[in-house]
Each structure stands twice: as C-alpha cells, then as structure tokens.
GROMACS .gro file of C-alpha atoms in nm:
model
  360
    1UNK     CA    1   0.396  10.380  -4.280
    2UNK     CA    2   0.493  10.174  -4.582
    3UNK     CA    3   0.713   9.966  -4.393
    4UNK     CA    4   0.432   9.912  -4.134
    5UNK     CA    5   0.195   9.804  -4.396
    6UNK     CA    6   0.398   9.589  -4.582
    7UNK     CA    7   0.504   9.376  -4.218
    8UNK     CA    8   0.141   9.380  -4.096
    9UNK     CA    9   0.031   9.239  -4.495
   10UNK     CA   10   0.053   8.880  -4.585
   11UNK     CA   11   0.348   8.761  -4.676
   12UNK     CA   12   0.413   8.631  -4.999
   13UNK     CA   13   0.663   8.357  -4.903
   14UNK     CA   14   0.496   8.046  -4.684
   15UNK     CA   15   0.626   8.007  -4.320
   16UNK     CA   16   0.840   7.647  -4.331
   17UNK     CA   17   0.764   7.424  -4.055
   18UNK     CA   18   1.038   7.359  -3.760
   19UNK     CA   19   1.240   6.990  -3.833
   20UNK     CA   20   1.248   6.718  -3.541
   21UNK     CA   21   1.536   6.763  -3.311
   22UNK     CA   22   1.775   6.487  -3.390
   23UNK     CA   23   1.922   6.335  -3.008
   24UNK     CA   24   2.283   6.453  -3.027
   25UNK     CA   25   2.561   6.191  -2.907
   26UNK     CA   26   2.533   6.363  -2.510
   27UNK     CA   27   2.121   6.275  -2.503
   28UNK     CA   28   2.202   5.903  -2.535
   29UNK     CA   29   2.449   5.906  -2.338
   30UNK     CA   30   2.276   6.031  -2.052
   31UNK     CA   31   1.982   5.802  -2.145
   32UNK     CA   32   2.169   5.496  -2.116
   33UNK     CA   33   2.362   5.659  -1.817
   34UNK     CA   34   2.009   5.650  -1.682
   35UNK     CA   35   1.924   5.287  -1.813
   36UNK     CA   36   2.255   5.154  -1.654
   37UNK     CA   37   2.150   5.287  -1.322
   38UNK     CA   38   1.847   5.174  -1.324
   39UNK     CA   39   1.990   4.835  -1.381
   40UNK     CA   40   2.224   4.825  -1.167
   41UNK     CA   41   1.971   4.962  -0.920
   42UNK     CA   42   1.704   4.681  -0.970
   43UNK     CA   43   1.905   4.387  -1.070
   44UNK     CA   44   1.952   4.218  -0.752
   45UNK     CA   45   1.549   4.249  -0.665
   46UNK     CA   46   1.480   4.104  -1.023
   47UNK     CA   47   1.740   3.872  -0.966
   48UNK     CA   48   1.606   3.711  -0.651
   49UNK     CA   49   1.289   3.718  -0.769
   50UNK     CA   50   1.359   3.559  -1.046
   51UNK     CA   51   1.590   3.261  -0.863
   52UNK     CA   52   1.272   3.250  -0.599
   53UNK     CA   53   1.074   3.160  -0.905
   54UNK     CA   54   1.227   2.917  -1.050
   55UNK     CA   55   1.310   2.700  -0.680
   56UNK     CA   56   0.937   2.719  -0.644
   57UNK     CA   57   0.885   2.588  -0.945
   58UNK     CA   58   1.143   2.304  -0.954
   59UNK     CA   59   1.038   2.214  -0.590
   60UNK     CA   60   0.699   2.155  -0.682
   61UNK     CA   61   0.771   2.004  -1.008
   62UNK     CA   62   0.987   1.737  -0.765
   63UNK     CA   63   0.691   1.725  -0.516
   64UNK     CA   64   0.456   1.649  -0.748
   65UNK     CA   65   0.719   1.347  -0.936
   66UNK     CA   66   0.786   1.220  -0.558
   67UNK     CA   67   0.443   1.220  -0.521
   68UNK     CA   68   0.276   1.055  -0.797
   69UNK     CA   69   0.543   0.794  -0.801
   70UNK     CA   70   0.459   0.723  -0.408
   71UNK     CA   71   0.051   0.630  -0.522
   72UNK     CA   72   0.167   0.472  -0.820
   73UNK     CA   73   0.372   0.239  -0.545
   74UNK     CA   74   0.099   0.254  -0.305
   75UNK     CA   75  -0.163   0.119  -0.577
   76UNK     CA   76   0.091  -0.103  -0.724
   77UNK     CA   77   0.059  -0.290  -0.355
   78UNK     CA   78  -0.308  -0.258  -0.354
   79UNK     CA   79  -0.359  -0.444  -0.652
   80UNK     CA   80  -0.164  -0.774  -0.556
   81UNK     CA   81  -0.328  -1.048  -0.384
   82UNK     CA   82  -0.568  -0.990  -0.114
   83UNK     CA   83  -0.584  -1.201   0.206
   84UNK     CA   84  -0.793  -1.451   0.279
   85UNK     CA   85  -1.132  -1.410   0.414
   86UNK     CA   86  -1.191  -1.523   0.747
   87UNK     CA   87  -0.923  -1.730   0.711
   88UNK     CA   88  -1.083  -2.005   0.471
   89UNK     CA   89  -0.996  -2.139   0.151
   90UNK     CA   90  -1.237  -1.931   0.000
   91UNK     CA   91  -0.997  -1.612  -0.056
   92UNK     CA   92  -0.832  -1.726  -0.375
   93UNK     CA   93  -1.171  -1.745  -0.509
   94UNK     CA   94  -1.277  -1.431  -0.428
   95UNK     CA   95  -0.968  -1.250  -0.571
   96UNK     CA   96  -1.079  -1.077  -0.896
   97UNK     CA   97  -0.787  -0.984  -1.052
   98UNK     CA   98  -0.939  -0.761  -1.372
   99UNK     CA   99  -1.169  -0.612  -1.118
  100UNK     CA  100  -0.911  -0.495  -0.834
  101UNK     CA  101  -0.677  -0.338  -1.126
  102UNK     CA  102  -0.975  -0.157  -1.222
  103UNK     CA  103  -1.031  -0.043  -0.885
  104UNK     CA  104  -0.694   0.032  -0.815
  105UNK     CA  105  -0.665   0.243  -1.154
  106UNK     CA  106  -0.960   0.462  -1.074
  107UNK     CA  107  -0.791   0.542  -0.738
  108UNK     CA  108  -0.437   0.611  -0.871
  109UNK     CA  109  -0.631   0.842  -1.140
  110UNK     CA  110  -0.824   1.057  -0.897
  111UNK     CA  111  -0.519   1.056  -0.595
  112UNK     CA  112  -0.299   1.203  -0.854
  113UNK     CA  113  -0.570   1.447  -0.997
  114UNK     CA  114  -0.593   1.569  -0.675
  115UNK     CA  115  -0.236   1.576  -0.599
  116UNK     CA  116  -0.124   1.775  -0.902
  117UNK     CA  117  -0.416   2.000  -0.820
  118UNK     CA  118  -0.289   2.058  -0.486
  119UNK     CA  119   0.094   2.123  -0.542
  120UNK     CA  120   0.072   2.347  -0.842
  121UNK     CA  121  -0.220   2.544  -0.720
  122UNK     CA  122  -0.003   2.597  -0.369
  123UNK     CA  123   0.310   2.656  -0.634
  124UNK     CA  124   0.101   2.928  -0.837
  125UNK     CA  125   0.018   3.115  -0.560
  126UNK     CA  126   0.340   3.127  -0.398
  127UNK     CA  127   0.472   3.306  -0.727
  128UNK     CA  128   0.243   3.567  -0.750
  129UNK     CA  129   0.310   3.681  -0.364
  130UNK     CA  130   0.657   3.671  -0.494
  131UNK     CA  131   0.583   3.935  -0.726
  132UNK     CA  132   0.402   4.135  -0.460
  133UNK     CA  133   0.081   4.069  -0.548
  134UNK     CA  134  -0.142   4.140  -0.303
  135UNK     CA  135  -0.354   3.780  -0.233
  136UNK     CA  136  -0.583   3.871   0.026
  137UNK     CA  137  -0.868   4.022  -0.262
  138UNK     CA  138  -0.813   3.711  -0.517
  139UNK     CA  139  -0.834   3.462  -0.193
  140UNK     CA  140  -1.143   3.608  -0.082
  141UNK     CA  141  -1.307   3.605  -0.409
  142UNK     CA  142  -1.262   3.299  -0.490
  143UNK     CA  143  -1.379   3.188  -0.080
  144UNK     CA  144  -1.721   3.364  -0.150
  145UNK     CA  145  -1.697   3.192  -0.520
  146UNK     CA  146  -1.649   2.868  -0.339
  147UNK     CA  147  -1.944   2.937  -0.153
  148UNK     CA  148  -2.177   3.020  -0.394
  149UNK     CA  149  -2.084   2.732  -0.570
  150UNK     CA  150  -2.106   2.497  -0.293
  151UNK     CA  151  -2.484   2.612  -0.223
  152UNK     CA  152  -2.562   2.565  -0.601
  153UNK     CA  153  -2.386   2.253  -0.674
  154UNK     CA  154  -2.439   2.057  -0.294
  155UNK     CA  155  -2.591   1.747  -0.467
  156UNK     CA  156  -2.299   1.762  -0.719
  157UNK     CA  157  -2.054   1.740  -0.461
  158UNK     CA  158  -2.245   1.471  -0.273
  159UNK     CA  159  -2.231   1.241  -0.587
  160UNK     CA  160  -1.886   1.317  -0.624
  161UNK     CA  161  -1.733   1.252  -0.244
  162UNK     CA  162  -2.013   0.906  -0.270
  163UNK     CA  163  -1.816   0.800  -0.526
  164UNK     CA  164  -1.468   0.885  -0.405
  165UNK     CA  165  -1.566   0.648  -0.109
  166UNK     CA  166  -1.783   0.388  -0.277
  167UNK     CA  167  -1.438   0.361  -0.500
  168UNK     CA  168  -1.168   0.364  -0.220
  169UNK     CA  169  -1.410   0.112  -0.008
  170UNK     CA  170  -1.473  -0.118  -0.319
  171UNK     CA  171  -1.834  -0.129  -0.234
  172UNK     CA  172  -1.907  -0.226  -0.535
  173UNK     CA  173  -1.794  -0.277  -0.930
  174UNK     CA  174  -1.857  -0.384  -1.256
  175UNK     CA  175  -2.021  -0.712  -1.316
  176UNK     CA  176  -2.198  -0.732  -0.944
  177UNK     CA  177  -2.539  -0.741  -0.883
  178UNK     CA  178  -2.634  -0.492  -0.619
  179UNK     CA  179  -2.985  -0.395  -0.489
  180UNK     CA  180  -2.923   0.010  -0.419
  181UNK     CA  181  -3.289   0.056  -0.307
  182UNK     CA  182  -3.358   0.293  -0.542
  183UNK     CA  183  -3.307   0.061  -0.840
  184UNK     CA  184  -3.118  -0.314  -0.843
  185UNK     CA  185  -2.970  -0.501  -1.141
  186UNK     CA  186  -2.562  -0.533  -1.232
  187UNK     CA  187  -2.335  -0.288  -1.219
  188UNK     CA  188  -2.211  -0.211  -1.588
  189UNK     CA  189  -2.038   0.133  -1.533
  190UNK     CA  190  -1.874   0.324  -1.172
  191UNK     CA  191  -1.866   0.666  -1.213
  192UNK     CA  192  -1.772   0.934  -0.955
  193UNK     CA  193  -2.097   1.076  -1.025
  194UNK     CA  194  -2.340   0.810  -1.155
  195UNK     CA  195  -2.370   0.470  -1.111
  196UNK     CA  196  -2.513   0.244  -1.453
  197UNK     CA  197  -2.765  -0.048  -1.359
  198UNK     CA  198  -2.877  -0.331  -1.602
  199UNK     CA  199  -3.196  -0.398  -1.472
  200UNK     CA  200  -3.382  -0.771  -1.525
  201UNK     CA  201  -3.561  -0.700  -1.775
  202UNK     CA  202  -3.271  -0.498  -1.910
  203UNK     CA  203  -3.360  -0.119  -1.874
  204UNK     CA  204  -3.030   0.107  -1.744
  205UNK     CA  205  -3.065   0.239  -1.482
  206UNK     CA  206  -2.880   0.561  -1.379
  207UNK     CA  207  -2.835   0.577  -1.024
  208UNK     CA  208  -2.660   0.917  -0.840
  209UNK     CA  209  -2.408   0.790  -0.578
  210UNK     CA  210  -2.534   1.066  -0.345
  211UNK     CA  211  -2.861   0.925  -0.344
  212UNK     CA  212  -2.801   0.590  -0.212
  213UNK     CA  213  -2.859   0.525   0.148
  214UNK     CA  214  -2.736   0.166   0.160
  215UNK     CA  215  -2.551  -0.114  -0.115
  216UNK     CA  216  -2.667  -0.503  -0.083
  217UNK     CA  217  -2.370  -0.631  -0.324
  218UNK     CA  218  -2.465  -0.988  -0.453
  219UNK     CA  219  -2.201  -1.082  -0.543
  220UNK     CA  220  -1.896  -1.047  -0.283
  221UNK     CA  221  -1.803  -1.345  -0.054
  222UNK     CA  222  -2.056  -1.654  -0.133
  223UNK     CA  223  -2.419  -1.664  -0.169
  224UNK     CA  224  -2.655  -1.930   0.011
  225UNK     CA  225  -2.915  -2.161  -0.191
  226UNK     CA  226  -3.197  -2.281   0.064
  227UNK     CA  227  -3.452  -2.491  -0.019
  228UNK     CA  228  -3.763  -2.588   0.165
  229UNK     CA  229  -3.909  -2.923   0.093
  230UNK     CA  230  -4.287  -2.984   0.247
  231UNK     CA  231  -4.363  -3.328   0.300
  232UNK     CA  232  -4.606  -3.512   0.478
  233UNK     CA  233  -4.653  -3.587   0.861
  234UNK     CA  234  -4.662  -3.899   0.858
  235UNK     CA  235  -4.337  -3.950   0.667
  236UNK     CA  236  -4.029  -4.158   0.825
  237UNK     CA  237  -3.771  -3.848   0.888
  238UNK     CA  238  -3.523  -4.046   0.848
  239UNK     CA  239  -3.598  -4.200   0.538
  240UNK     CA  240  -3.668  -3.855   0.376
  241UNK     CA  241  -3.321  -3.709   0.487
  242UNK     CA  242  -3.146  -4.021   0.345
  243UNK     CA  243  -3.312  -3.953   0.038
  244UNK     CA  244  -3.221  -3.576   0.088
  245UNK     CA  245  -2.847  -3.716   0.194
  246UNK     CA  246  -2.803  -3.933  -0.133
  247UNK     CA  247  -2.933  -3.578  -0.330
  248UNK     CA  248  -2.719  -3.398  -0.224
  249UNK     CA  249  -2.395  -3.582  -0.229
  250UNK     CA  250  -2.451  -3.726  -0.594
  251UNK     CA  251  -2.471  -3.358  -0.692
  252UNK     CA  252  -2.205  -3.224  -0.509
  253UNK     CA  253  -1.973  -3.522  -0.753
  254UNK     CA  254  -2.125  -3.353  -1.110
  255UNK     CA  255  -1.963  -3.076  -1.321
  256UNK     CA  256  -2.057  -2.774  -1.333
  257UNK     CA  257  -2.224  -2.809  -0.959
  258UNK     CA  258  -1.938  -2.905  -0.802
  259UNK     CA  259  -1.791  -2.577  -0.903
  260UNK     CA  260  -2.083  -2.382  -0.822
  261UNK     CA  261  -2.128  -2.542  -0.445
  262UNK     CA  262  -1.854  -2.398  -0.230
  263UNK     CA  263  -1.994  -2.617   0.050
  264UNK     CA  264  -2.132  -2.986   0.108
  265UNK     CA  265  -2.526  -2.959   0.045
  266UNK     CA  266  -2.661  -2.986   0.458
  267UNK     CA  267  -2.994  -3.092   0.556
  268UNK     CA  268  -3.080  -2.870   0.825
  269UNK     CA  269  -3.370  -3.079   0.955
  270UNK     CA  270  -3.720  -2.941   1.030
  271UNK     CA  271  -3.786  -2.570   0.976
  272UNK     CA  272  -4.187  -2.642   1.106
  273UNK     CA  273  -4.414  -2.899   1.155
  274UNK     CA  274  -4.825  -2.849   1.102
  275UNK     CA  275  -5.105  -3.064   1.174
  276UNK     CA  276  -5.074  -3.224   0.834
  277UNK     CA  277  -4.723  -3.089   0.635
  278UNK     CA  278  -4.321  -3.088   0.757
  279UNK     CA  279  -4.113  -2.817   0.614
  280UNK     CA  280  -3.731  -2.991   0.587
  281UNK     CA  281  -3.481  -2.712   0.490
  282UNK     CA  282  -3.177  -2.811   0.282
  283UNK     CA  283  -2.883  -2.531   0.256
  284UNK     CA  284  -2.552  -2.456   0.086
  285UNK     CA  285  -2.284  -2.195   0.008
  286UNK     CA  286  -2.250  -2.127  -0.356
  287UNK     CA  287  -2.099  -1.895  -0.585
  288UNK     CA  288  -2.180  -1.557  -0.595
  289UNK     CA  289  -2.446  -1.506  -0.836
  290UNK     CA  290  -2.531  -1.839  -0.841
  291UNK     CA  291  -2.768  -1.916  -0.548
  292UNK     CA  292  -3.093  -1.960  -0.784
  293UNK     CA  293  -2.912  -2.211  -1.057
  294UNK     CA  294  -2.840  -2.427  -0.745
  295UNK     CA  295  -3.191  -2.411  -0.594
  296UNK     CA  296  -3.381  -2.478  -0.873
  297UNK     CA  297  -3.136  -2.769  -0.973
  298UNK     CA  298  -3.183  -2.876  -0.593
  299UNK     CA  299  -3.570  -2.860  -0.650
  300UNK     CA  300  -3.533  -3.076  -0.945
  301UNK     CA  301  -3.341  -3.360  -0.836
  302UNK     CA  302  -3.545  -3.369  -0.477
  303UNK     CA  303  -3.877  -3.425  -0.694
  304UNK     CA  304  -3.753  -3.718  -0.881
  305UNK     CA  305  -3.569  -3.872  -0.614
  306UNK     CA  306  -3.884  -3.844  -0.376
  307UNK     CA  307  -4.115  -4.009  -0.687
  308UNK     CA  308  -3.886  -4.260  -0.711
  309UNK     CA  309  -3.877  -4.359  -0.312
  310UNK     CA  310  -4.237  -4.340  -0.299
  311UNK     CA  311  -4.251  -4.001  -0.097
  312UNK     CA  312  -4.516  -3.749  -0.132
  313UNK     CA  313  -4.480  -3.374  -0.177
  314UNK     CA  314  -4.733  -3.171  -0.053
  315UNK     CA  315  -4.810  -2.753  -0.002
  316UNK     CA  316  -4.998  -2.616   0.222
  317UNK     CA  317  -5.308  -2.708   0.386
  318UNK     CA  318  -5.386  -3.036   0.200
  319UNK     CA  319  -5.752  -3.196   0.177
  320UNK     CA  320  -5.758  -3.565   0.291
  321UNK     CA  321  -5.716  -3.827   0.005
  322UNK     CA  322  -5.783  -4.116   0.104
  323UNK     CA  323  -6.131  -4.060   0.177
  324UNK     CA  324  -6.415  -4.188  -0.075
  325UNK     CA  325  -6.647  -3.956  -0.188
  326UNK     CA  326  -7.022  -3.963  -0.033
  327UNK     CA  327  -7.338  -4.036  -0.165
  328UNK     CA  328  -7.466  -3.769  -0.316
  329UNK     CA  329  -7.840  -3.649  -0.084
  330UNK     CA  330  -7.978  -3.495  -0.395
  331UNK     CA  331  -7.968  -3.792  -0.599
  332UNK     CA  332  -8.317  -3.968  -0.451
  333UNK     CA  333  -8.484  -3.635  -0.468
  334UNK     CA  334  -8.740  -3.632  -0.787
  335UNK     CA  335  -8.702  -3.307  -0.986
  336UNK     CA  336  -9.082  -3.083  -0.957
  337UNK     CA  337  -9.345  -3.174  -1.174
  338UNK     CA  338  -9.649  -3.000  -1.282
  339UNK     CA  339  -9.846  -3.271  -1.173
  340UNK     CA  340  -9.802  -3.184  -0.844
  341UNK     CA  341 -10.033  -2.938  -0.826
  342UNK     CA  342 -10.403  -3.026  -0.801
  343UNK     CA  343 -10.517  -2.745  -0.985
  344UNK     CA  344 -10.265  -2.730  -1.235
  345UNK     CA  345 -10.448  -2.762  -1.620
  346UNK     CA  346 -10.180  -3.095  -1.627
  347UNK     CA  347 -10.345  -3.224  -1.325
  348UNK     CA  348 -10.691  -3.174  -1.447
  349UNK     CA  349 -10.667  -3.325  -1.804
  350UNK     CA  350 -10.559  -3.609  -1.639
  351UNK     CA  351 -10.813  -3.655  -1.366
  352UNK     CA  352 -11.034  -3.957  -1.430
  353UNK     CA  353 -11.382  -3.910  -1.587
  354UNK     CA  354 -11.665  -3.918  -1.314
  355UNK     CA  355 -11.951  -4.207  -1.465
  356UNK     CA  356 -12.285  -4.077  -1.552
  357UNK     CA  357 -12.549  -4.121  -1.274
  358UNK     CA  358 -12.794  -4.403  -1.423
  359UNK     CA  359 -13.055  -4.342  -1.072
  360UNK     CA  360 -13.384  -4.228  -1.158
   0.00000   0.00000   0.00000
C-alpha cells in the first residue's frame, strides 16, 4: 500500500522535457536523395520553359528594334521635300520645313507608342501561357473592362482617334488660321485630345478634336484678295481699267507686295451693272494669311489713282448731283398772325374809331 501511495503522490523531482531530434547523417541523405530526383525529374520542363522565355523575349525585343527603326525611316522620308502642287511653282513656297518636322515627330511618337504597346503586350502574354496560366479568365476580364470603359470614356476616344487623323492628314498645325465652326482663330497648340485657338481678340480657345465636324485651314495653298470697285455708269470702261491696269502693275514692282502677290493683280471686268453704279472686280492670289493686307492696300491705291484721273467712286443707290436745289414753296407763305382774326382783342384795338353822329 505504501508503495502504491508513494507512485500515485507527487513526485518530488520535476519531469524534464524531451530534446529535438537531431537529423542523423541517413535523414539528409534521403532528403537530398529526394531533392536530386526531383531535379532531375523537372529539369528539362523548367528548362524549356525557361529557353521558351527568353526567345520570346529576345524576339520581341528585335521586333520592336526592327520596328521602330522602320517608322523612324518611314518619317525620315516624310519629312523631306514635298511635291509640287498642281504642278506650279508654288510648291517650294508652300513647303514648311519647321512645320512638317513637327508633324512628322508627333507621328513617329505615337506609331512607336503604339508599336511598343503592341509587341510587348503580345510578348507578355505569350509568357504567362508558357507558364500554364490559364488566359481565358484574365482575357475576358479585361474584354468586359474594355467595354465598360469604352461606354464611359466614348467622347475620350473620339478626341483621341480625331486627332490621330487630323495629325496623320496634316489638316492642320501650328501657326494656321482655321475656322473649326465651333470657334476660329490660329492654331497655337495640336493635341491628340484638344486643339488651342488664339482667337481675334485673343481669348484661347480650347477646342475637342471629336467635336469638329469640318476644318477651313487659312492658311494652306494661297489665299485670294478681291476687291470690288463701284463706279459710275457713265464712266469710259476702258479708261477705268487702264487706271485699274497701271494699279495694279506699279504694285505688283514694290517690296513687300511683290512678295505677298503670288499672281499678277487681274481686272476681272464687270461683276454688275445698275441703273446708276458699275461694280468692276479686281482679283489676285496672295500669300496665305495675307489676303486682307493686299485688299486694303488695293483699296488704297485705287482711291488715289481714281482722284487723280478725275473718276468718281460711288456706293449704292446714289442721289443725283448735278441737280440745283428748288425754290423752297414755303418761303412766300406769311407766318399766322393774330390779326387775322376779326374778333381777336388785337383786331379790335386796332379797328378805327367810328365819328360821332353830329344829325339832329
């Protein structure tokens, strides 16, 4: 019973804890048994997948150098010296140089954007199927994310592919003056998104390339300065259009005009003919830009020509001048007078005294 108790009773010595099994030299050996087999297992997988790896990635790496390079070249030969147009003289004129490397530097930029985009996107998604990653999920997510964006961003992408076009069609660039409907004035900044105005009276104005409908650029090819010149009906034609003639070819021989006319000044002849007025139309091609200096120069030089031959100038419907003025019908009339009136106190106090009546 003793013995019972004193095993059943606490013990007076404390219970030491067990010490961590230390691997003996036949655990790692079968663990890198294991690890070795496993190795020599998976190596050729990892191996290939690691070789298809790295072909994608030096392929596209090439693609995208090749590429590049080829609309570096391609915009290199866009930017040299355009043809003539229609086959005048005028072409070398109308060759901007600053302007078309402009141009041609906002194409190269967004070609290649969309280039690089393109390749390595096509290059990133070829690795991950290379790693077995299923595609189908991640390609439909980001379909429906396309989606959703394309509903909530529509005008966004408008502006954008506007501008892509307005860009690659040179519509349109800095330093023109454009009428865009919405708003007109010259173009001081191309975006792909907006489009910067300096009005006349110099606001900005910031016009959305979706939003416009139709371009009237200024300030491509030549502009045309016409000038209508209304003269009397009784003038000699012919002496008006050698004045006209004489006009036109004295300032076609002046600096800075004969810089600004890109054509002989032409007399037209008669644009209409009224009862008392002829409308003679005189017309020329001048600089872009430039049509206004040259008409109201025109306008100038026709006045004192025609004031020096003697011709008149008129506008519209003209009252006869050589016609005296008439007698005026209220000038024998006598203004009223009180004394008019018979009854009038005037008209009384002045009534002659009636003589006494001397009869008896």
């Amino acid at each position: 019973m003793s013995a019972v108790l004193s095993a059943d009773g606490p013990s007076s010595t404390p219970v030491e804890s067990p010490s961590p099994a230390v691997p003996s030299l036949k655990d790692a050996q079968e663990h890198a048994t294991n690890a070795a087999s496993w190795v020599e297992q998976n190596w050729s997988t990892w191996l290939a997948i690691g070789l298809r790896v790295l072909l994608i990635l030096v392929i596209a790496a090439a693609l995208r150098v090749v590429v590049r390079r080829s609309i570096t070249k391609l915009i290199d030969r866009m930017g040299r010296t355009g043809q003539t147009v229609d086959g005048s003289g005028l072409g070398g004129l109308l060759v901007n140089a600053e302007r078309r490397r402009q141009r041609s530097q906002a194409i190269g930029s967004v070609l290649r954007s969309v280039a690089s985009f393109l390749i390595l996107g096509t290059a990133a998604l070829m690795i991950l199927g290379t790693f077995q990653i299923n595609l189908a999920p991640l390609l439909a997510s980001a379909g429906v994310a396309g989606v959703a964006i394309g509903f909530g961003a529509r005008n966004l992408v408008t502006d954008f592919l506007s501008g892509v076009f307005m860009i690659l069609e040179d519509q349109y660039g800095v330093g023109d003056t454009v009428d865009a409907g919405v708003a007109s004035g010259e173009v001081i900044e191309v975006g792909l998104r907006v489009t910067k105005l300096r009005g006349a009276d110099g606001e900005i104005w910031y016009v959305r390339n979706g939003e416009v409908k139709r371009i009237g650029n200024l300030s491509q090819g030549w502009a045309t300065a016409n000038v209508d010149v209304t003269v009397r009906s009784d003038e000699d034609l012919d002496r008006v259009r050698e004045v006209l003639g004489d006009v036109a070819a004295k300032m076609g021989k002046e600096e800075p005009w004969n810089e600004l006319l890109w054509s002989p000044v032409e007399v037209l002849g008669l644009d209409s003919v009224l009862l008392d007025s002829m409308v003679v139309r005189v017309s020329a091609k001048t600089m872009p830009g430039k049509s206004l200096t040259v008409e109201r120069e025109l306008r100038w030089r026709i006045k004192r020509a025609f004031d020096e031959a003697g011709i008149r100038i008129v506008g519209g419907a003209t009252a006869p001048v050589d016609a005296a003025p008439g007698p005026d019908p209220a000038a024998a009339v006598a203004p009223p007078s009180a004394y008019a009136s018979s009854v009038s106190p005037q008209s009384i106090a002045a009534s002659p005294i009636t003589p006494p009546n001397t009869t008896k």
